Amino acid sequence: MTALAQEAPVTMPEITTPEDTTPGPELDEVLWQAWKAMELPEGFHAEIIEGSIEVSPTGRHSHSRISFQLRRLLTQYLDKQSSAYAVTNDTNIIHGRKVWIPDVVVALEDAIIASADDTEFVAEDGIGLDVRCVALVAEVVSPGHDCKKRDRVRKRRAYAEAGIPVYVILDDYDGQGTVTVLASPLPDKAVYAESHRVPYGTEVIIPDGPAKGFTIGEAITGPARGA
């Protein structure tokens, strides 16, 4: 079954978003300088999310499988559309003094291949891509309470506040597995106006942007759990 992201969602318990807690500019700068000075062991990466530096390990096999399939099929889709956008990952996305490393990023191809001194697309010192060239981000949720809360809540808020047009959450740990497609960000409220959440085994379509019409289904998530 295919479910459009604009339609009413499948009835499932909703994951709530707590009140915004935005750090002040002084803390932002301290965290930014600390983040730039960090030297992490291989297999770890650090992000600045809502007033904290968060360090995460490389994901499990199921995590890498889902993100790989999503990147591969998104790339094929965008190539068929002769799109100006392309797919990348393991890339710092910069918004002010905030840093995120989504599992999957759809951004302007010119930005992805730009040289470090291209200030239109690349953040200071070539440290990452400016969020303005990003059309879609996706996160594959990792186990553990804090990891789940980061992708479901903190990053959901942060990406909306940054105005990223589409955020996709692929969640092995939500019931029997769910895909959530969020669109139409309201940056001043740090929320997405459109939300559609379906269980694994139900297809969902990206509603906006260069990936509009792309279907997320079993080829990416695997079949419905318990089926």
JSON list of C-alpha atoms in Angstrom, two decimals:
[
{"chain": "A", "resi": 1, "resn": "MET", "atom": "CA", "xyz": [0.00, 0.00, 0.00]},
{"chain": "A", "resi": 2, "resn": "THR", "atom": "CA", "xyz": [1.25, 3.47, -0.83]},
{"chain": "A", "resi": 3, "resn": "ALA", "atom": "CA", "xyz": [0.55, 6.37, 1.51]},
{"chain": "A", "resi": 4, "resn": "LEU", "atom": "CA", "xyz": [1.15, 9.96, 0.46]},
{"chain": "A", "resi": 5, "resn": "ALA", "atom": "CA", "xyz": [2.87, 12.14, 3.03]},
{"chain": "A", "resi": 6, "resn": "GLN", "atom": "CA", "xyz": [0.11, 14.75, 2.73]},
{"chain": "A", "resi": 7, "resn": "GLU", "atom": "CA", "xyz": [-2.60, 12.26, 3.69]},
{"chain": "A", "resi": 8, "resn": "ALA", "atom": "CA", "xyz": [-3.81, 11.44, 7.19]},
{"chain": "A", "resi": 9, "resn": "PRO", "atom": "CA", "xyz": [-1.24, 9.23, 8.95]},
{"chain": "A", "resi": 10, "resn": "VAL", "atom": "CA", "xyz": [-1.72, 5.63, 9.93]},
{"chain": "A", "resi": 11, "resn": "THR", "atom": "CA", "xyz": [-3.03, 5.57, 13.51]},
{"chain": "A", "resi": 12, "resn": "MET", "atom": "CA", "xyz": [-0.04, 4.93, 15.74]},
{"chain": "A", "resi": 13, "resn": "PRO", "atom": "CA", "xyz": [1.17, 6.48, 19.03]},
{"chain": "A", "resi": 14, "resn": "GLU", "atom": "CA", "xyz": [2.87, 9.80, 18.26]},
{"chain": "A", "resi": 15, "resn": "ILE", "atom": "CA", "xyz": [6.31, 10.67, 19.57]},
{"chain": "A", "resi": 16, "resn": "THR", "atom": "CA", "xyz": [5.99, 14.01, 21.34]},
{"chain": "A", "resi": 17, "resn": "THR", "atom": "CA", "xyz": [8.36, 16.98, 21.11]},
{"chain": "A", "resi": 18, "resn": "PRO", "atom": "CA", "xyz": [9.18, 18.84, 24.35]},
{"chain": "A", "resi": 19, "resn": "GLU", "atom": "CA", "xyz": [9.58, 22.61, 24.67]},
{"chain": "A", "resi": 20, "resn": "ASP", "atom": "CA", "xyz": [12.46, 24.25, 22.83]},
{"chain": "A", "resi": 21, "resn": "THR", "atom": "CA", "xyz": [15.62, 24.97, 24.82]},
{"chain": "A", "resi": 22, "resn": "THR", "atom": "CA", "xyz": [17.79, 27.17, 22.65]},
{"chain": "A", "resi": 23, "resn": "PRO", "atom": "CA", "xyz": [21.35, 27.90, 23.91]},
{"chain": "A", "resi": 24, "resn": "GLY", "atom": "CA", "xyz": [22.61, 31.48, 24.03]},
{"chain": "A", "resi": 25, "resn": "PRO", "atom": "CA", "xyz": [25.22, 32.89, 21.63]},
{"chain": "A", "resi": 26, "resn": "GLU", "atom": "CA", "xyz": [28.06, 32.68, 24.16]},
{"chain": "A", "resi": 27, "resn": "LEU", "atom": "CA", "xyz": [27.51, 28.96, 24.72]},
{"chain": "A", "resi": 28, "resn": "ASP", "atom": "CA", "xyz": [27.19, 28.43, 20.96]},
{"chain": "A", "resi": 29, "resn": "GLU", "atom": "CA", "xyz": [30.64, 29.94, 20.41]},
{"chain": "A", "resi": 30, "resn": "VAL", "atom": "CA", "xyz": [32.26, 27.96, 23.24]},
{"chain": "A", "resi": 31, "resn": "LEU", "atom": "CA", "xyz": [30.81, 24.71, 21.91]},
{"chain": "A", "resi": 32, "resn": "TRP", "atom": "CA", "xyz": [31.85, 25.61, 18.35]},
{"chain": "A", "resi": 33, "resn": "GLN", "atom": "CA", "xyz": [35.48, 26.17, 19.33]},
{"chain": "A", "resi": 34, "resn": "ALA", "atom": "CA", "xyz": [35.53, 23.01, 21.46]},
{"chain": "A", "resi": 35, "resn": "TRP", "atom": "CA", "xyz": [34.01, 20.97, 18.63]},
{"chain": "A", "resi": 36, "resn": "LYS", "atom": "CA", "xyz": [36.59, 22.22, 16.12]},
{"chain": "A", "resi": 37, "resn": "ALA", "atom": "CA", "xyz": [39.42, 21.26, 18.49]},
{"chain": "A", "resi": 38, "resn": "MET", "atom": "CA", "xyz": [38.16, 17.70, 19.09]},
{"chain": "A", "resi": 39, "resn": "GLU", "atom": "CA", "xyz": [40.15, 14.69, 17.92]},
{"chain": "A", "resi": 40, "resn": "LEU", "atom": "CA", "xyz": [38.00, 11.57, 18.01]},
{"chain": "A", "resi": 41, "resn": "PRO", "atom": "CA", "xyz": [39.05, 7.94, 17.54]},
{"chain": "A", "resi": 42, "resn": "GLU", "atom": "CA", "xyz": [38.10, 6.27, 14.27]},
{"chain": "A", "resi": 43, "resn": "GLY", "atom": "CA", "xyz": [34.47, 5.18, 14.18]},
{"chain": "A", "resi": 44, "resn": "PHE", "atom": "CA", "xyz": [33.10, 8.12, 16.16]},
{"chain": "A", "resi": 45, "resn": "HIS", "atom": "CA", "xyz": [31.71, 11.52, 15.18]},
{"chain": "A", "resi": 46, "resn": "ALA", "atom": "CA", "xyz": [30.61, 14.59, 17.12]},
{"chain": "A", "resi": 47, "resn": "GLU", "atom": "CA", "xyz": [27.69, 16.95, 16.54]},
{"chain": "A", "resi": 48, "resn": "ILE", "atom": "CA", "xyz": [26.45, 20.13, 18.24]},
{"chain": "A", "resi": 49, "resn": "ILE", "atom": "CA", "xyz": [22.77, 19.67, 19.05]},
{"chain": "A", "resi": 50, "resn": "GLU", "atom": "CA", "xyz": [20.78, 22.10, 21.20]},
{"chain": "A", "resi": 51, "resn": "GLY", "atom": "CA", "xyz": [23.56, 23.27, 23.47]},
{"chain": "A", "resi": 52, "resn": "SER", "atom": "CA", "xyz": [25.54, 20.03, 23.76]},
{"chain": "A", "resi": 53, "resn": "ILE", "atom": "CA", "xyz": [28.34, 18.25, 21.92]},
{"chain": "A", "resi": 54, "resn": "GLU", "atom": "CA", "xyz": [27.12, 14.71, 21.29]},
{"chain": "A", "resi": 55, "resn": "VAL", "atom": "CA", "xyz": [29.54, 11.93, 20.33]},
{"chain": "A", "resi": 56, "resn": "SER", "atom": "CA", "xyz": [28.17, 8.86, 18.54]},
{"chain": "A", "resi": 57, "resn": "PRO", "atom": "CA", "xyz": [29.74, 5.58, 17.37]},
{"chain": "A", "resi": 58, "resn": "THR", "atom": "CA", "xyz": [29.38, 4.00, 13.95]},
{"chain": "A", "resi": 59, "resn": "GLY", "atom": "CA", "xyz": [26.01, 2.27, 13.58]},
{"chain": "A", "resi": 60, "resn": "ARG", "atom": "CA", "xyz": [25.17, -1.44, 13.60]},
{"chain": "A", "resi": 61, "resn": "HIS", "atom": "CA", "xyz": [24.79, -3.56, 10.47]},
{"chain": "A", "resi": 62, "resn": "SER", "atom": "CA", "xyz": [21.05, -2.90, 10.17]},
{"chain": "A", "resi": 63, "resn": "HIS", "atom": "CA", "xyz": [21.78, 0.82, 10.46]},
{"chain": "A", "resi": 64, "resn": "SER", "atom": "CA", "xyz": [24.36, 0.76, 7.67]},
{"chain": "A", "resi": 65, "resn": "ARG", "atom": "CA", "xyz": [22.19, -1.49, 5.48]},
{"chain": "A", "resi": 66, "resn": "ILE", "atom": "CA", "xyz": [19.17, 0.83, 5.64]},
{"chain": "A", "resi": 67, "resn": "SER", "atom": "CA", "xyz": [21.21, 4.00, 5.09]},
{"chain": "A", "resi": 68, "resn": "PHE", "atom": "CA", "xyz": [23.09, 2.38, 2.19]},
{"chain": "A", "resi": 69, "resn": "GLN", "atom": "CA", "xyz": [19.88, 1.28, 0.49]},
{"chain": "A", "resi": 70, "resn": "LEU", "atom": "CA", "xyz": [18.35, 4.72, 0.94]},
{"chain": "A", "resi": 71, "resn": "ARG", "atom": "CA", "xyz": [21.43, 6.44, -0.54]},
{"chain": "A", "resi": 72, "resn": "ARG", "atom": "CA", "xyz": [21.65, 3.99, -3.44]},
{"chain": "A", "resi": 73, "resn": "LEU", "atom": "CA", "xyz": [17.99, 4.23, -4.46]},
{"chain": "A", "resi": 74, "resn": "LEU", "atom": "CA", "xyz": [17.82, 7.99, -3.92]},
{"chain": "A", "resi": 75, "resn": "THR", "atom": "CA", "xyz": [20.87, 8.41, -6.17]},
{"chain": "A", "resi": 76, "resn": "GLN", "atom": "CA", "xyz": [19.24, 6.33, -8.90]},
{"chain": "A", "resi": 77, "resn": "TYR", "atom": "CA", "xyz": [16.03, 8.36, -8.58]},
{"chain": "A", "resi": 78, "resn": "LEU", "atom": "CA", "xyz": [17.76, 11.74, -8.77]},
{"chain": "A", "resi": 79, "resn": "ASP", "atom": "CA", "xyz": [19.88, 10.60, -11.73]},
{"chain": "A", "resi": 80, "resn": "LYS", "atom": "CA", "xyz": [16.72, 9.66, -13.64]},
{"chain": "A", "resi": 81, "resn": "GLN", "atom": "CA", "xyz": [15.31, 13.12, -12.89]},
{"chain": "A", "resi": 82, "resn": "SER", "atom": "CA", "xyz": [18.52, 14.78, -14.19]},
{"chain": "A", "resi": 83, "resn": "SER", "atom": "CA", "xyz": [18.40, 16.66, -10.92]},
{"chain": "A", "resi": 84, "resn": "ALA", "atom": "CA", "xyz": [20.80, 19.37, -9.82]},
{"chain": "A", "resi": 85, "resn": "TYR", "atom": "CA", "xyz": [20.85, 17.56, -6.45]},
{"chain": "A", "resi": 86, "resn": "ALA", "atom": "CA", "xyz": [22.87, 14.54, -5.35]},
{"chain": "A", "resi": 87, "resn": "VAL", "atom": "CA", "xyz": [23.17, 12.25, -2.33]},
{"chain": "A", "resi": 88, "resn": "THR", "atom": "CA", "xyz": [26.01, 12.24, 0.18]},
{"chain": "A", "resi": 89, "resn": "ASN", "atom": "CA", "xyz": [26.73, 11.16, 3.75]},
{"chain": "A", "resi": 90, "resn": "ASP", "atom": "CA", "xyz": [29.38, 11.55, 6.50]},
{"chain": "A", "resi": 91, "resn": "THR", "atom": "CA", "xyz": [29.23, 15.29, 5.82]},
{"chain": "A", "resi": 92, "resn": "ASN", "atom": "CA", "xyz": [29.13, 18.09, 8.38]},
{"chain": "A", "resi": 93, "resn": "ILE", "atom": "CA", "xyz": [26.03, 20.24, 7.88]},
{"chain": "A", "resi": 94, "resn": "ILE", "atom": "CA", "xyz": [26.58, 23.70, 9.37]},
{"chain": "A", "resi": 95, "resn": "HIS", "atom": "CA", "xyz": [23.92, 26.11, 10.61]},
{"chain": "A", "resi": 96, "resn": "GLY", "atom": "CA", "xyz": [25.38, 29.05, 12.48]},
{"chain": "A", "resi": 97, "resn": "ARG", "atom": "CA", "xyz": [27.36, 27.44, 15.29]},
{"chain": "A", "resi": 98, "resn": "LYS", "atom": "CA", "xyz": [25.50, 24.14, 15.09]},
{"chain": "A", "resi": 99, "resn": "VAL", "atom": "CA", "xyz": [26.80, 20.98, 13.41]},
{"chain": "A", "resi": 100, "resn": "TRP", "atom": "CA", "xyz": [24.99, 17.82, 12.34]},
{"chain": "A", "resi": 101, "resn": "ILE", "atom": "CA", "xyz": [26.12, 14.71, 10.48]},
{"chain": "A", "resi": 102, "resn": "PRO", "atom": "CA", "xyz": [22.95, 13.10, 9.04]},
{"chain": "A", "resi": 103, "resn": "ASP", "atom": "CA", "xyz": [23.07, 9.52, 7.82]},
{"chain": "A", "resi": 104, "resn": "VAL", "atom": "CA", "xyz": [21.82, 10.64, 4.39]},
{"chain": "A", "resi": 105, "resn": "VAL", "atom": "CA", "xyz": [21.87, 14.12, 2.83]},
{"chain": "A", "resi": 106, "resn": "VAL", "atom": "CA", "xyz": [20.36, 15.39, -0.42]},
{"chain": "A", "resi": 107, "resn": "ALA", "atom": "CA", "xyz": [22.11, 18.63, -1.36]},
{"chain": "A", "resi": 108, "resn": "LEU", "atom": "CA", "xyz": [23.00, 20.64, -4.44]},
{"chain": "A", "resi": 109, "resn": "GLU", "atom": "CA", "xyz": [25.55, 18.64, -6.41]},
{"chain": "A", "resi": 110, "resn": "ASP", "atom": "CA", "xyz": [27.58, 21.80, -7.03]},
{"chain": "A", "resi": 111, "resn": "ALA", "atom": "CA", "xyz": [27.86, 22.18, -3.24]},
{"chain": "A", "resi": 112, "resn": "ILE", "atom": "CA", "xyz": [28.94, 18.57, -2.70]},
{"chain": "A", "resi": 113, "resn": "ILE", "atom": "CA", "xyz": [31.75, 18.84, -5.24]},
{"chain": "A", "resi": 114, "resn": "ALA", "atom": "CA", "xyz": [32.65, 22.48, -4.47]},
{"chain": "A", "resi": 115, "resn": "SER", "atom": "CA", "xyz": [36.16, 23.41, -3.41]},
{"chain": "A", "resi": 116, "resn": "ALA", "atom": "CA", "xyz": [36.80, 24.42, 0.19]},
{"chain": "A", "resi": 117, "resn": "ASP", "atom": "CA", "xyz": [37.05, 28.10, -0.70]},
{"chain": "A", "resi": 118, "resn": "ASP", "atom": "CA", "xyz": [33.59, 28.22, -2.32]},
{"chain": "A", "resi": 119, "resn": "THR", "atom": "CA", "xyz": [31.88, 30.37, 0.30]},
{"chain": "A", "resi": 120, "resn": "GLU", "atom": "CA", "xyz": [28.48, 30.11, -1.40]},
{"chain": "A", "resi": 121, "resn": "PHE", "atom": "CA", "xyz": [28.09, 26.48, -0.41]},
{"chain": "A", "resi": 122, "resn": "VAL", "atom": "CA", "xyz": [30.91, 25.61, 1.99]},
{"chain": "A", "resi": 123, "resn": "ALA", "atom": "CA", "xyz": [31.07, 26.78, 5.61]},
{"chain": "A", "resi": 124, "resn": "GLU", "atom": "CA", "xyz": [34.10, 28.52, 7.06]},
{"chain": "A", "resi": 125, "resn": "ASP", "atom": "CA", "xyz": [37.49, 26.81, 6.65]},
{"chain": "A", "resi": 126, "resn": "GLY", "atom": "CA", "xyz": [35.86, 24.14, 4.46]},
{"chain": "A", "resi": 127, "resn": "ILE", "atom": "CA", "xyz": [34.49, 22.51, 7.60]},
{"chain": "A", "resi": 128, "resn": "GLY", "atom": "CA", "xyz": [31.21, 21.38, 6.02]},
{"chain": "A", "resi": 129, "resn": "LEU", "atom": "CA", "xyz": [28.24, 22.24, 3.84]},
{"chain": "A", "resi": 130, "resn": "ASP", "atom": "CA", "xyz": [26.09, 25.28, 4.55]},
{"chain": "A", "resi": 131, "resn": "VAL", "atom": "CA", "xyz": [22.57, 24.15, 5.48]},
{"chain": "A", "resi": 132, "resn": "ARG", "atom": "CA", "xyz": [21.08, 26.43, 2.80]},
{"chain": "A", "resi": 133, "resn": "CYS", "atom": "CA", "xyz": [22.07, 23.97, 0.04]},
{"chain": "A", "resi": 134, "resn": "VAL", "atom": "CA", "xyz": [20.43, 20.98, 1.78]},
{"chain": "A", "resi": 135, "resn": "ALA", "atom": "CA", "xyz": [17.02, 19.75, 0.58]},
{"chain": "A", "resi": 136, "resn": "LEU", "atom": "CA", "xyz": [16.59, 16.56, 2.61]},
{"chain": "A", "resi": 137, "resn": "VAL", "atom": "CA", "xyz": [18.19, 14.78, 5.55]},
{"chain": "A", "resi": 138, "resn": "ALA", "atom": "CA", "xyz": [17.54, 11.28, 6.87]},
{"chain": "A", "resi": 139, "resn": "GLU", "atom": "CA", "xyz": [18.47, 9.59, 10.12]},
{"chain": "A", "resi": 140, "resn": "VAL", "atom": "CA", "xyz": [18.45, 5.87, 10.88]},
{"chain": "A", "resi": 141, "resn": "VAL", "atom": "CA", "xyz": [17.72, 5.58, 14.60]},
{"chain": "A", "resi": 142, "resn": "SER", "atom": "CA", "xyz": [20.28, 3.78, 16.75]},
{"chain": "A", "resi": 143, "resn": "PRO", "atom": "CA", "xyz": [19.49, 1.76, 19.91]},
{"chain": "A", "resi": 144, "resn": "GLY", "atom": "CA", "xyz": [19.69, 3.34, 23.34]},
{"chain": "A", "resi": 145, "resn": "HIS", "atom": "CA", "xyz": [17.38, 5.88, 24.98]},
{"chain": "A", "resi": 146, "resn": "ASP", "atom": "CA", "xyz": [19.56, 8.91, 24.27]},
{"chain": "A", "resi": 147, "resn": "CYS", "atom": "CA", "xyz": [20.19, 7.92, 20.63]},
{"chain": "A", "resi": 148, "resn": "LYS", "atom": "CA", "xyz": [16.46, 7.48, 20.07]},
{"chain": "A", "resi": 149, "resn": "LYS", "atom": "CA", "xyz": [15.65, 10.84, 21.68]},
{"chain": "A", "resi": 150, "resn": "ARG", "atom": "CA", "xyz": [18.35, 12.57, 19.63]},
{"chain": "A", "resi": 151, "resn": "ASP", "atom": "CA", "xyz": [16.92, 11.53, 16.26]},
{"chain": "A", "resi": 152, "resn": "ARG", "atom": "CA", "xyz": [13.22, 11.59, 17.20]},
{"chain": "A", "resi": 153, "resn": "VAL", "atom": "CA", "xyz": [13.19, 14.81, 19.22]},
{"chain": "A", "resi": 154, "resn": "ARG", "atom": "CA", "xyz": [16.33, 16.96, 19.34]},
{"chain": "A", "resi": 155, "resn": "LYS", "atom": "CA", "xyz": [17.27, 16.63, 15.67]},
{"chain": "A", "resi": 156, "resn": "ARG", "atom": "CA", "xyz": [13.64, 16.93, 14.61]},
{"chain": "A", "resi": 157, "resn": "ARG", "atom": "CA", "xyz": [13.53, 20.31, 16.34]},
{"chain": "A", "resi": 158, "resn": "ALA", "atom": "CA", "xyz": [16.96, 21.38, 15.12]},
{"chain": "A", "resi": 159, "resn": "TYR", "atom": "CA", "xyz": [16.35, 20.50, 11.47]},
{"chain": "A", "resi": 160, "resn": "ALA", "atom": "CA", "xyz": [12.99, 22.30, 11.49]},
{"chain": "A", "resi": 161, "resn": "GLU", "atom": "CA", "xyz": [14.56, 25.39, 13.07]},
{"chain": "A", "resi": 162, "resn": "ALA", "atom": "CA", "xyz": [17.23, 25.36, 10.35]},
{"chain": "A", "resi": 163, "resn": "GLY", "atom": "CA", "xyz": [14.54, 25.22, 7.65]},
{"chain": "A", "resi": 164, "resn": "ILE", "atom": "CA", "xyz": [15.63, 21.89, 6.13]},
{"chain": "A", "resi": 165, "resn": "PRO", "atom": "CA", "xyz": [12.67, 21.11, 3.82]},
{"chain": "A", "resi": 166, "resn": "VAL", "atom": "CA", "xyz": [12.33, 17.34, 4.43]},
{"chain": "A", "resi": 167, "resn": "TYR", "atom": "CA", "xyz": [13.44, 15.15, 7.36]},
{"chain": "A", "resi": 168, "resn": "VAL", "atom": "CA", "xyz": [13.07, 11.36, 7.15]},
{"chain": "A", "resi": 169, "resn": "ILE", "atom": "CA", "xyz": [13.37, 9.16, 10.26]},
{"chain": "A", "resi": 170, "resn": "LEU", "atom": "CA", "xyz": [13.82, 5.40, 9.77]},
{"chain": "A", "resi": 171, "resn": "ASP", "atom": "CA", "xyz": [13.26, 3.82, 13.17]},
{"chain": "A", "resi": 172, "resn": "ASP", "atom": "CA", "xyz": [13.90, 0.14, 13.90]},
{"chain": "A", "resi": 173, "resn": "TYR", "atom": "CA", "xyz": [13.01, 0.73, 17.55]},
{"chain": "A", "resi": 174, "resn": "ASP", "atom": "CA", "xyz": [9.57, 2.31, 17.22]},
{"chain": "A", "resi": 175, "resn": "GLY", "atom": "CA", "xyz": [7.18, -0.59, 17.69]},
{"chain": "A", "resi": 176, "resn": "GLN", "atom": "CA", "xyz": [7.80, -3.00, 14.82]},
{"chain": "A", "resi": 177, "resn": "GLY", "atom": "CA", "xyz": [9.67, -0.31, 12.86]},
{"chain": "A", "resi": 178, "resn": "THR", "atom": "CA", "xyz": [8.40, 2.96, 11.36]},
{"chain": "A", "resi": 179, "resn": "VAL", "atom": "CA", "xyz": [9.26, 5.55, 8.74]},
{"chain": "A", "resi": 180, "resn": "THR", "atom": "CA", "xyz": [8.40, 9.18, 9.48]},
{"chain": "A", "resi": 181, "resn": "VAL", "atom": "CA", "xyz": [8.45, 11.82, 6.74]},
{"chain": "A", "resi": 182, "resn": "LEU", "atom": "CA", "xyz": [8.42, 15.42, 7.97]},
{"chain": "A", "resi": 183, "resn": "ALA", "atom": "CA", "xyz": [7.99, 18.40, 5.64]},
{"chain": "A", "resi": 184, "resn": "SER", "atom": "CA", "xyz": [7.07, 22.11, 5.55]},
{"chain": "A", "resi": 185, "resn": "PRO", "atom": "CA", "xyz": [9.33, 23.34, 8.37]},
{"chain": "A", "resi": 186, "resn": "LEU", "atom": "CA", "xyz": [8.31, 26.31, 10.53]},
{"chain": "A", "resi": 187, "resn": "PRO", "atom": "CA", "xyz": [11.71, 27.62, 11.69]},
{"chain": "A", "resi": 188, "resn": "ASP", "atom": "CA", "xyz": [10.33, 30.15, 14.16]},
{"chain": "A", "resi": 189, "resn": "LYS", "atom": "CA", "xyz": [8.49, 27.34, 15.98]},
{"chain": "A", "resi": 190, "resn": "ALA", "atom": "CA", "xyz": [11.13, 24.63, 15.36]},
{"chain": "A", "resi": 191, "resn": "VAL", "atom": "CA", "xyz": [8.47, 22.20, 14.11]},
{"chain": "A", "resi": 192, "resn": "TYR", "atom": "CA", "xyz": [7.41, 20.56, 10.86]},
{"chain": "A", "resi": 193, "resn": "ALA", "atom": "CA", "xyz": [3.87, 21.36, 9.75]},
{"chain": "A", "resi": 194, "resn": "GLU", "atom": "CA", "xyz": [3.49, 18.07, 7.83]},
{"chain": "A", "resi": 195, "resn": "SER", "atom": "CA", "xyz": [4.13, 14.70, 9.41]},
{"chain": "A", "resi": 196, "resn": "HIS", "atom": "CA", "xyz": [3.36, 11.23, 8.12]},
{"chain": "A", "resi": 197, "resn": "ARG", "atom": "CA", "xyz": [4.39, 8.11, 10.00]},
{"chain": "A", "resi": 198, "resn": "VAL", "atom": "CA", "xyz": [3.86, 4.57, 8.77]},
{"chain": "A", "resi": 199, "resn": "PRO", "atom": "CA", "xyz": [4.96, 1.09, 9.87]},
{"chain": "A", "resi": 200, "resn": "TYR", "atom": "CA", "xyz": [7.55, -0.89, 7.94]},
{"chain": "A", "resi": 201, "resn": "GLY", "atom": "CA", "xyz": [5.82, -2.65, 5.07]},
{"chain": "A", "resi": 202, "resn": "THR", "atom": "CA", "xyz": [3.79, 0.46, 4.13]},
{"chain": "A", "resi": 203, "resn": "GLU", "atom": "CA", "xyz": [5.19, 2.71, 1.43]},
{"chain": "A", "resi": 204, "resn": "VAL", "atom": "CA", "xyz": [5.52, 6.45, 1.97]},
{"chain": "A", "resi": 205, "resn": "ILE", "atom": "CA", "xyz": [6.28, 9.10, -0.67]},
{"chain": "A", "resi": 206, "resn": "ILE", "atom": "CA", "xyz": [8.51, 12.15, -0.29]},
{"chain": "A", "resi": 207, "resn": "PRO", "atom": "CA", "xyz": [6.14, 15.12, -0.79]},
{"chain": "A", "resi": 208, "resn": "ASP", "atom": "CA", "xyz": [8.47, 18.01, -1.65]},
{"chain": "A", "resi": 209, "resn": "GLY", "atom": "CA", "xyz": [11.80, 19.02, -3.11]},
{"chain": "A", "resi": 210, "resn": "PRO", "atom": "CA", "xyz": [14.11, 17.31, -5.61]},
{"chain": "A", "resi": 211, "resn": "ALA", "atom": "CA", "xyz": [13.21, 13.87, -4.23]},
{"chain": "A", "resi": 212, "resn": "LYS", "atom": "CA", "xyz": [9.46, 14.52, -4.58]},
{"chain": "A", "resi": 213, "resn": "GLY", "atom": "CA", "xyz": [7.74, 11.27, -5.61]},
{"chain": "A", "resi": 214, "resn": "PHE", "atom": "CA", "xyz": [10.51, 9.02, -4.26]},
{"chain": "A", "resi": 215, "resn": "THR", "atom": "CA", "xyz": [9.04, 5.99, -2.47]},
{"chain": "A", "resi": 216, "resn": "ILE", "atom": "CA", "xyz": [10.42, 4.56, 0.76]},
{"chain": "A", "resi": 217, "resn": "GLY", "atom": "CA", "xyz": [9.33, 0.96, 1.15]},
{"chain": "A", "resi": 218, "resn": "GLU", "atom": "CA", "xyz": [10.52, -2.59, 1.75]},
{"chain": "A", "resi": 219, "resn": "ALA", "atom": "CA", "xyz": [13.49, -2.23, -0.59]},
{"chain": "A", "resi": 220, "resn": "ILE", "atom": "CA", "xyz": [14.95, 0.14, 2.01]},
{"chain": "A", "resi": 221, "resn": "THR", "atom": "CA", "xyz": [13.51, -0.91, 5.37]},
{"chain": "A", "resi": 222, "resn": "GLY", "atom": "CA", "xyz": [12.90, -4.59, 4.79]},
{"chain": "A", "resi": 223, "resn": "PRO", "atom": "CA", "xyz": [9.45, -6.22, 5.15]},
{"chain": "A", "resi": 224, "resn": "ALA", "atom": "CA", "xyz": [6.88, -5.54, 7.84]},
{"chain": "A", "resi": 225, "resn": "ARG", "atom": "CA", "xyz": [8.05, -6.91, 11.18]},
{"chain": "A", "resi": 226, "resn": "GLY", "atom": "CA", "xyz": [6.19, -9.92, 12.49]},
{"chain": "A", "resi": 227, "resn": "ALA", "atom": "CA", "xyz": [4.57, -10.51, 9.08]}
]
